[in-house]
Short mmCIF file of C-alpha atoms in Angstrom, two decimals:
data_model
loop_
_atom_site.label_atom_id
_atom_site.label_comp_id
_atom_site.label_asym_id
_atom_site.label_seq_id
_atom_site.Cartn_x
_atom_site.Cartn_y
_atom_site.Cartn_z
CA UNK A 1 -5.47 23.53 -36.01
CA UNK A 2 -1.72 23.85 -36.27
CA UNK A 3 0.59 21.41 -34.38
CA UNK A 4 1.59 24.04 -31.83
CA UNK A 5 -2.02 24.73 -30.84
CA UNK A 6 -2.82 21.03 -30.68
CA UNK A 7 0.12 20.28 -28.40
CA UNK A 8 -0.74 23.26 -26.20
CA UNK A 9 -4.34 22.11 -25.80
CA UNK A 10 -3.26 18.54 -25.13
CA UNK A 11 -0.83 19.74 -22.50
CA UNK A 12 -3.53 21.93 -20.90
CA UNK A 13 -5.90 18.96 -20.71
CA UNK A 14 -3.18 16.87 -19.06
CA UNK A 15 -2.55 19.62 -16.50
CA UNK A 16 -6.27 19.70 -15.63
CA UNK A 17 -6.25 15.94 -15.10
CA UNK A 18 -3.24 16.21 -12.80
CA UNK A 19 -4.83 19.08 -10.87
CA UNK A 20 -7.97 17.01 -10.35
CA UNK A 21 -5.89 14.09 -9.13
CA UNK A 22 -3.91 16.15 -6.63
CA UNK A 23 -6.76 18.35 -5.39
CA UNK A 24 -9.45 15.67 -4.86
CA UNK A 25 -7.95 13.98 -1.78
CA UNK A 26 -7.14 17.16 0.15
CA UNK A 27 -9.68 16.40 2.87
CA UNK A 28 -8.18 13.29 4.41
CA UNK A 29 -10.33 11.71 7.10
CA UNK A 30 -7.42 11.35 9.48
CA UNK A 31 -8.20 10.77 13.12
CA UNK A 32 -5.89 10.94 16.07
CA UNK A 33 -6.18 8.50 18.93
CA UNK A 34 -9.45 9.24 20.65
CA UNK A 35 -10.38 8.84 24.28
CA UNK A 36 -13.21 6.41 23.58
CA UNK A 37 -11.00 3.47 22.65
CA UNK A 38 -10.07 2.40 26.21
CA UNK A 39 -13.76 1.67 26.70
CA UNK A 40 -13.38 -1.23 24.28
CA UNK A 41 -10.72 -2.85 26.45
CA UNK A 42 -12.92 -2.51 29.51
CA UNK A 43 -16.00 -4.07 27.93
CA UNK A 44 -17.01 -7.48 29.17
CA UNK A 45 -17.24 -8.87 25.64
CA UNK A 46 -13.68 -7.93 24.68
CA UNK A 47 -13.02 -11.59 23.96
CA UNK A 48 -15.67 -11.75 21.24
CA UNK A 49 -14.57 -12.49 17.70
CA UNK A 50 -15.91 -9.13 16.56
CA UNK A 51 -13.39 -7.29 18.72
CA UNK A 52 -10.17 -9.22 18.14
CA UNK A 53 -7.79 -8.75 15.22
CA UNK A 54 -5.76 -11.43 13.44
CA UNK A 55 -2.48 -10.11 12.03
CA UNK A 56 -1.66 -12.37 9.06
CA UNK A 57 1.93 -12.54 7.80
CA UNK A 58 3.23 -14.75 4.99
CA UNK A 59 6.96 -15.42 5.30
CA UNK A 60 9.10 -16.63 2.42
CA UNK A 61 12.90 -16.54 2.92
CA UNK A 62 12.60 -13.61 5.33
CA UNK A 63 13.77 -15.20 8.55
CA UNK A 64 16.44 -12.52 9.13
CA UNK A 65 13.72 -9.85 9.33
CA UNK A 66 11.31 -11.73 11.60
CA UNK A 67 12.95 -10.71 14.86
CA UNK A 68 12.45 -7.05 14.01
CA UNK A 69 8.79 -7.68 13.05
CA UNK A 70 7.98 -9.58 16.25
CA UNK A 71 9.50 -6.83 18.38
CA UNK A 72 6.97 -4.49 16.79
CA UNK A 73 4.01 -6.85 17.02
CA UNK A 74 4.53 -7.85 20.65
CA UNK A 75 4.32 -4.25 21.89
CA UNK A 76 1.04 -3.34 20.22
CA UNK A 77 -1.40 -1.43 22.45
CA UNK A 78 -4.48 -3.19 21.09
CA UNK A 79 -6.01 -5.35 23.87
CA UNK A 80 -6.84 -8.50 21.90
CA UNK A 81 -5.05 -9.82 18.85
CA UNK A 82 -3.23 -12.81 17.45
CA UNK A 83 -0.29 -13.17 15.10
CA UNK A 84 -0.76 -15.70 12.31
CA UNK A 85 2.54 -16.55 10.61
CA UNK A 86 2.44 -18.65 7.44
CA UNK A 87 5.75 -20.39 6.79
CA UNK A 88 5.56 -20.59 3.00
CA UNK A 89 7.84 -23.40 1.94
CA UNK A 90 7.97 -24.41 4.64
CA UNK A 91 11.45 -23.08 5.37
CA UNK A 92 13.29 -25.10 8.07
CA UNK A 93 15.13 -21.99 9.28
CA UNK A 94 11.87 -20.10 9.75
CA UNK A 95 10.29 -23.10 11.49
CA UNK A 96 13.19 -23.30 13.93
CA UNK A 97 12.99 -19.58 14.66
CA UNK A 98 9.21 -19.70 15.25
CA UNK A 99 9.55 -22.61 17.67
CA UNK A 100 11.84 -20.48 19.80
CA UNK A 101 9.52 -17.45 19.89
CA UNK A 102 8.11 -16.65 23.33
CA UNK A 103 5.25 -14.21 23.78
CA UNK A 104 6.12 -11.67 26.50
CA UNK A 105 3.73 -11.47 29.44
CA UNK A 106 4.74 -7.92 30.27
CA UNK A 107 5.57 -4.87 28.20
CA UNK A 108 8.93 -3.11 28.42
CA UNK A 109 7.33 -0.49 30.70
CA UNK A 110 6.40 -3.21 33.21
CA UNK A 111 2.68 -3.21 32.45
CA UNK A 112 0.88 -6.43 31.49
CA UNK A 113 1.07 -7.23 27.78
CA UNK A 114 -2.15 -7.32 25.71
CA UNK A 115 -3.91 -10.63 25.17
CA UNK A 116 -1.82 -12.04 22.33
CA UNK A 117 -1.41 -15.45 20.78
CA UNK A 118 0.81 -16.86 18.05
CA UNK A 119 -0.53 -19.19 15.37
CA UNK A 120 2.00 -20.89 13.08
CA UNK A 121 0.86 -22.33 9.76
CA UNK A 122 3.28 -24.61 7.92
CA UNK A 123 2.40 -24.35 4.23
CA UNK A 124 3.72 -26.89 1.74
CA UNK A 125 4.48 -24.84 -1.37
CA UNK A 126 4.73 -27.99 -3.49
CA UNK A 127 0.95 -28.27 -3.21
CA UNK A 128 0.25 -24.79 -4.53
CA UNK A 129 -2.55 -24.59 -7.08
CA UNK A 130 -2.25 -20.81 -7.53
CA UNK A 131 0.65 -18.48 -8.26
CA UNK A 132 2.45 -16.27 -5.76
CA UNK A 133 1.42 -16.01 -2.13
CA UNK A 134 -2.34 -16.28 -2.55
CA UNK A 135 -2.49 -19.92 -1.43
CA UNK A 136 -0.39 -19.45 1.73
CA UNK A 137 -2.24 -16.23 2.52
CA UNK A 138 -5.53 -18.11 2.19
CA UNK A 139 -4.20 -20.76 4.59
CA UNK A 140 -3.37 -18.04 7.10
CA UNK A 141 -6.79 -16.43 6.81
CA UNK A 142 -8.53 -19.78 7.25
CA UNK A 143 -6.45 -20.45 10.38
CA UNK A 144 -7.14 -17.01 11.89
CA UNK A 145 -9.52 -17.06 14.85
CA UNK A 146 -10.75 -13.47 14.60
CA UNK A 147 -12.92 -11.94 11.91
CA UNK A 148 -10.89 -8.77 11.43
CA UNK A 149 -7.83 -9.58 9.31
CA UNK A 150 -4.86 -7.20 9.27
CA UNK A 151 -2.29 -8.02 6.60
CA UNK A 152 1.40 -7.17 6.52
CA UNK A 153 4.72 -8.65 5.36
CA UNK A 154 7.65 -10.25 7.14
CA UNK A 155 10.04 -7.38 6.40
CA UNK A 156 7.80 -4.63 7.77
CA UNK A 157 8.12 -2.33 10.78
CA UNK A 158 5.29 -0.55 12.56
CA UNK A 159 4.62 1.47 15.69
CA UNK A 160 2.79 0.25 18.83
CA UNK A 161 -0.47 1.97 17.87
CA UNK A 162 -0.70 0.31 14.44
CA UNK A 163 -3.46 -2.20 15.18
CA UNK A 164 -5.33 0.29 17.36
CA UNK A 165 -5.33 3.01 14.71
CA UNK A 166 -6.36 0.71 11.87
CA UNK A 167 -9.11 -0.96 13.91
CA UNK A 168 -10.33 2.39 15.19
CA UNK A 169 -11.21 3.53 11.67
CA UNK A 170 -13.94 0.89 11.55
CA UNK A 171 -17.46 2.30 11.78
CA UNK A 172 -20.92 0.90 10.96
CA UNK A 173 -20.88 -0.46 7.40
CA UNK A 174 -17.09 -0.15 6.99
CA UNK A 175 -15.41 -3.51 6.38
CA UNK A 176 -12.13 -2.50 4.75
CA UNK A 177 -9.46 -0.01 5.83
CA UNK A 178 -6.64 1.05 3.50
CA UNK A 179 -3.38 1.86 5.27
CA UNK A 180 -0.19 3.59 4.14
CA UNK A 181 3.08 1.68 3.67
CA UNK A 182 6.08 3.88 2.79
CA UNK A 183 9.66 2.75 2.21
CA UNK A 184 12.62 3.59 4.43
CA UNK A 185 14.81 6.31 2.88
CA UNK A 186 18.31 5.35 1.78
CA UNK A 187 20.92 7.04 -0.43
CA UNK A 188 20.73 6.52 -4.18
CA UNK A 189 18.47 7.20 -7.14
CA UNK A 190 16.92 3.72 -7.07
CA UNK A 191 15.65 4.19 -3.53
CA UNK A 192 14.50 7.74 -4.24
CA UNK A 193 12.49 6.64 -7.26
CA UNK A 194 10.92 3.75 -5.36
CA UNK A 195 9.88 6.06 -2.53
CA UNK A 196 8.48 8.51 -5.06
CA UNK A 197 6.60 5.74 -6.86
CA UNK A 198 5.24 4.39 -3.56
CA UNK A 199 4.09 7.85 -2.53
CA UNK A 200 2.32 8.44 -5.86
CA UNK A 201 0.57 5.07 -5.57
CA UNK A 202 -0.53 5.91 -2.01
CA UNK A 203 -2.07 9.20 -3.08
CA UNK A 204 -3.75 7.45 -6.01
CA UNK A 205 -5.57 4.83 -3.98
CA UNK A 206 -6.34 7.20 -1.11
CA UNK A 207 -7.75 9.72 -3.59
CA UNK A 208 -9.86 7.07 -5.32
CA UNK A 209 -11.21 5.73 -2.03
CA UNK A 210 -12.16 9.21 -0.80
CA UNK A 211 -13.96 9.82 -4.10
CA UNK A 212 -15.97 6.66 -3.47
CA UNK A 213 -14.18 4.61 -6.13
CA UNK A 214 -11.65 2.40 -4.30
CA UNK A 215 -9.62 0.20 -6.61
CA UNK A 216 -6.48 -0.84 -4.74
CA UNK A 217 -4.52 -0.88 -1.50
CA UNK A 218 -1.22 -2.39 -0.42
CA UNK A 219 -0.94 -5.81 1.21
CA UNK A 220 1.68 -4.51 3.65
CA UNK A 221 -1.00 -2.54 5.50
CA UNK A 222 -4.55 -3.64 4.80
CA UNK A 223 -7.43 -4.45 7.19
CA UNK A 224 -10.63 -6.16 6.15
CA UNK A 225 -13.43 -8.29 7.56
CA UNK A 226 -13.53 -12.01 6.92
CA UNK A 227 -17.01 -11.70 5.38
CA UNK A 228 -15.47 -9.85 2.40
CA UNK A 229 -13.02 -12.69 1.85
CA UNK A 230 -15.83 -15.23 1.97
CA UNK A 231 -18.03 -13.13 -0.31
CA UNK A 232 -15.30 -13.01 -2.97
CA UNK A 233 -14.53 -16.72 -2.51
CA UNK A 234 -11.01 -15.76 -1.62
CA UNK A 235 -8.71 -15.05 -4.54
CA UNK A 236 -10.38 -17.49 -6.92
CA UNK A 237 -11.33 -14.87 -9.52
CA UNK A 238 -7.67 -13.95 -10.16
CA UNK A 239 -5.86 -17.10 -9.04
CA UNK A 240 -4.14 -17.35 -12.44
CA UNK A 241 -2.18 -14.12 -11.77
CA UNK A 242 0.96 -14.01 -9.62
CA UNK A 243 -0.11 -10.75 -7.96
CA UNK A 244 -3.44 -9.21 -7.00
CA UNK A 245 -4.05 -10.44 -3.47
CA UNK A 246 -4.56 -6.78 -2.52
CA UNK A 247 -5.70 -4.70 -5.52
CA UNK A 248 -7.68 -7.31 -7.48
CA UNK A 249 -9.22 -8.62 -4.27
CA UNK A 250 -10.26 -5.07 -3.39
CA UNK A 251 -11.85 -4.52 -6.78
CA UNK A 252 -14.04 -7.57 -6.23
CA UNK A 253 -15.40 -6.46 -2.84
CA UNK A 254 -14.69 -2.77 -2.10
CA UNK A 255 -17.15 0.06 -2.76
CA UNK A 256 -17.93 3.57 -1.55
CA UNK A 257 -19.99 2.26 1.36
CA UNK A 258 -17.67 -0.34 2.92
CA UNK A 259 -14.18 1.16 2.45
CA UNK A 260 -12.29 3.82 4.37
CA UNK A 261 -8.68 4.97 4.71
CA UNK A 262 -6.29 5.47 7.61
CA UNK A 263 -3.64 8.13 7.05
CA UNK A 264 -2.60 8.67 10.64
CA UNK A 265 1.21 8.32 10.85
CA UNK A 266 0.79 6.07 13.90
CA UNK A 267 -0.62 3.45 11.55
CA UNK A 268 2.11 3.65 8.90
CA UNK A 269 3.91 0.41 8.09
CA UNK A 270 7.49 0.82 6.85
CA UNK A 271 9.56 -1.58 4.82
CA UNK A 272 12.79 -1.59 2.87
CA UNK A 273 12.74 -0.86 -0.83
CA UNK A 274 14.42 -3.21 -3.30
CA UNK A 275 18.19 -2.88 -2.98
CA UNK A 276 18.97 -2.95 -6.70
CA UNK A 277 17.48 -1.91 -10.03
CA UNK A 278 17.15 -5.56 -11.07
CA UNK A 279 15.25 -6.50 -7.91
CA UNK A 280 12.95 -3.50 -8.24
CA UNK A 281 12.19 -4.19 -11.91
CA UNK A 282 11.30 -7.78 -11.07
CA UNK A 283 9.12 -6.60 -8.19
CA UNK A 284 7.33 -4.01 -10.34
CA UNK A 285 6.77 -6.53 -13.11
CA UNK A 286 5.10 -8.81 -10.61
CA UNK A 287 2.88 -6.02 -9.30
CA UNK A 288 2.01 -4.78 -12.78
CA UNK A 289 1.04 -8.29 -13.86
CA UNK A 290 -2.19 -7.77 -11.90
CA UNK A 291 -3.21 -4.83 -14.12
CA UNK A 292 -4.51 -7.21 -16.79
CA UNK A 293 -7.22 -8.21 -14.32
CA UNK A 294 -8.23 -4.64 -13.44
CA UNK A 295 -11.77 -3.44 -14.03
CA UNK A 296 -12.29 -1.04 -16.91
CA UNK A 297 -12.77 1.86 -14.48
CA UNK A 298 -9.54 1.03 -12.64
CA UNK A 299 -7.65 0.72 -15.92
CA UNK A 300 -9.03 4.10 -17.01
CA UNK A 301 -7.97 5.73 -13.72
CA UNK A 302 -4.42 4.43 -13.75
CA UNK A 303 -3.88 4.92 -17.49
CA UNK A 304 -5.27 8.46 -17.47
CA UNK A 305 -3.02 9.43 -14.58
CA UNK A 306 0.11 7.94 -16.18
CA UNK A 307 -0.53 9.48 -19.61
CA UNK A 308 -1.34 12.90 -18.18
CA UNK A 309 1.84 12.83 -16.08
CA UNK A 310 3.95 11.98 -19.13
CA UNK A 311 2.31 14.66 -21.27
CA UNK A 312 2.69 17.36 -18.61
CA UNK A 313 6.35 16.82 -17.82
CA UNK A 314 7.63 15.92 -21.26
CA UNK A 315 5.60 18.80 -22.69
CA UNK A 316 6.93 21.50 -20.38
CA UNK A 317 10.09 22.18 -22.47
CA UNK A 318 7.90 22.75 -25.54
CA UNK A 319 5.48 24.98 -23.59
CA UNK A 320 8.32 27.10 -22.23
CA UNK A 321 9.56 27.71 -25.77
CA UNK A 322 6.17 28.93 -26.99
CA UNK A 323 4.76 32.42 -26.74
CA UNK A 324 4.87 34.40 -23.51
CA UNK A 325 1.35 33.30 -22.50
CA UNK A 326 2.19 29.59 -22.60
CA UNK A 327 5.58 30.17 -20.97
CA UNK A 328 3.92 31.88 -18.03
CA UNK A 329 1.21 29.19 -17.97
CA UNK A 330 3.83 26.44 -17.87
CA UNK A 331 5.69 28.08 -14.98
CA UNK A 332 2.49 28.65 -13.00
CA UNK A 333 1.23 25.11 -13.63
CA UNK A 334 4.56 23.62 -12.57
CA UNK A 335 4.57 25.71 -9.38
CA UNK A 336 0.98 24.75 -8.51
CA UNK A 337 1.63 21.05 -9.07
CA UNK A 338 4.80 21.25 -6.97
CA UNK A 339 2.84 22.98 -4.19
CA UNK A 340 0.11 20.32 -4.23
CA UNK A 341 2.73 17.61 -4.23
CA UNK A 342 4.41 19.25 -1.22
CA UNK A 343 1.09 19.45 0.61
CA UNK A 344 0.44 15.71 0.26
CA UNK A 345 4.08 14.82 0.93
CA UNK A 346 3.81 16.75 4.18
CA UNK A 347 0.58 14.98 5.16
CA UNK A 348 2.04 11.54 4.44
CA UNK A 349 5.40 12.32 6.07
CA UNK A 350 7.36 12.18 2.84
CA UNK A 351 8.89 15.65 3.19
CA UNK A 352 12.29 14.54 1.89
CA UNK A 353 10.73 14.07 -1.53
CA UNK A 354 9.63 17.70 -1.85
CA UNK A 355 12.93 19.33 -2.94
CA UNK A 356 13.59 16.52 -5.46
CA UNK A 357 10.25 16.99 -7.22
CA UNK A 358 11.26 18.65 -10.53
CA UNK A 359 14.09 16.18 -11.12
CA UNK A 360 12.33 13.04 -9.97
CA UNK A 361 9.13 13.96 -11.84
CA UNK A 362 11.02 13.69 -15.14
CA UNK A 363 12.66 10.43 -14.03
CA UNK A 364 9.18 9.15 -13.20
CA UNK A 365 8.14 9.77 -16.81
CA UNK A 366 10.95 7.50 -17.96
CA UNK A 367 9.94 4.92 -15.36
CA UNK A 368 6.30 4.92 -16.51
CA UNK A 369 7.32 4.41 -20.13
CA UNK A 370 9.81 1.67 -19.19
CA UNK A 371 7.35 -0.35 -17.16
CA UNK A 372 4.66 0.07 -19.81
CA UNK A 373 7.04 -1.76 -22.17
CA UNK A 374 7.77 -4.40 -19.51
CA UNK A 375 4.06 -5.19 -19.34
CA UNK A 376 4.42 -6.85 -22.74
CA UNK A 377 7.12 -9.21 -21.43
CA UNK A 378 6.24 -12.52 -19.80
CA UNK A 379 5.59 -12.02 -16.09
CA UNK A 380 7.38 -13.89 -13.26
CA UNK A 381 5.53 -16.73 -11.53
CA UNK A 382 7.09 -16.51 -8.06
CA UNK A 383 7.07 -14.04 -5.23
CA UNK A 384 9.69 -12.75 -2.88
CA UNK A 385 7.90 -10.00 -0.99
CA UNK A 386 5.06 -7.60 -1.69
#
């Protein structure tokens, strides 16, 4: 086989892998708000632990964002929930702010506010025995009074139906719900690439979960039952890694029977992307440090996707220079992949990414190669935000 034929076949195989990746999650199990949920609020046992939700937030040097977060959390429509804030440090500024927080008794529309409570956990970081935020997050989970744990970060923003939508996805046997957490759009290539990367990651874990092979989620928008945390003995199996409180934890407890996804835009949690290349590289290095603890299947999924992406987009110039058949094939394949990308971007409300696809897809190749090299460099041992 001559080199041209080999490269053409390799490129064709990569295209098939990408097509499988983009086609498999086309049937999202999205659900709009249904009319049966108000019945939950009217039930006499609404105060039971099985009905309430504990929103757990670890805060580390994010006091300037807390006011925005609390404005979102205090207007949630869910009838029974608590907010568990872990002051990781503890930071005196955060402690002072939390002491001044007052839970509103009425909503802005004049109606009574849901049954809400605020639990503050002061965590002494000098006593940490694990890296990152796993120890403070564990402290928050232990302090939570309800069995359903909804995780987010201190710099996040969500709509009033967030808890309701996430909790509503729970059905018999389901103990984990994967949510979507996009970044706010801002000018600049760094922000564009981060939003593109976040979108690709979202489609990856949604696709895997819908295929019955969940392997990750994002800690900014993740709901699970306390029994899963107890079954896994918390984060003990990957305590030596700075990251992994979401993806590695999931791999230890999630399966096709107990995991579902929530892709309703009402349940999206938004946050700000890193404001510089340096900050983003440090953040990605921390996230990628968890990959060493991935299962073999998860490693195969992520590696196959990354390699096929690189081969497809770096191989297109070669394919276009080949004979007419491969030129036409390359154009058709590129158009199909762009169309599938647009379909998912529309479903996940990332429409602004659609016109940038050809350009940013090539940039993403460079990003994948760059971060693959960074995996060989010593990983950071602290966390700023997830």
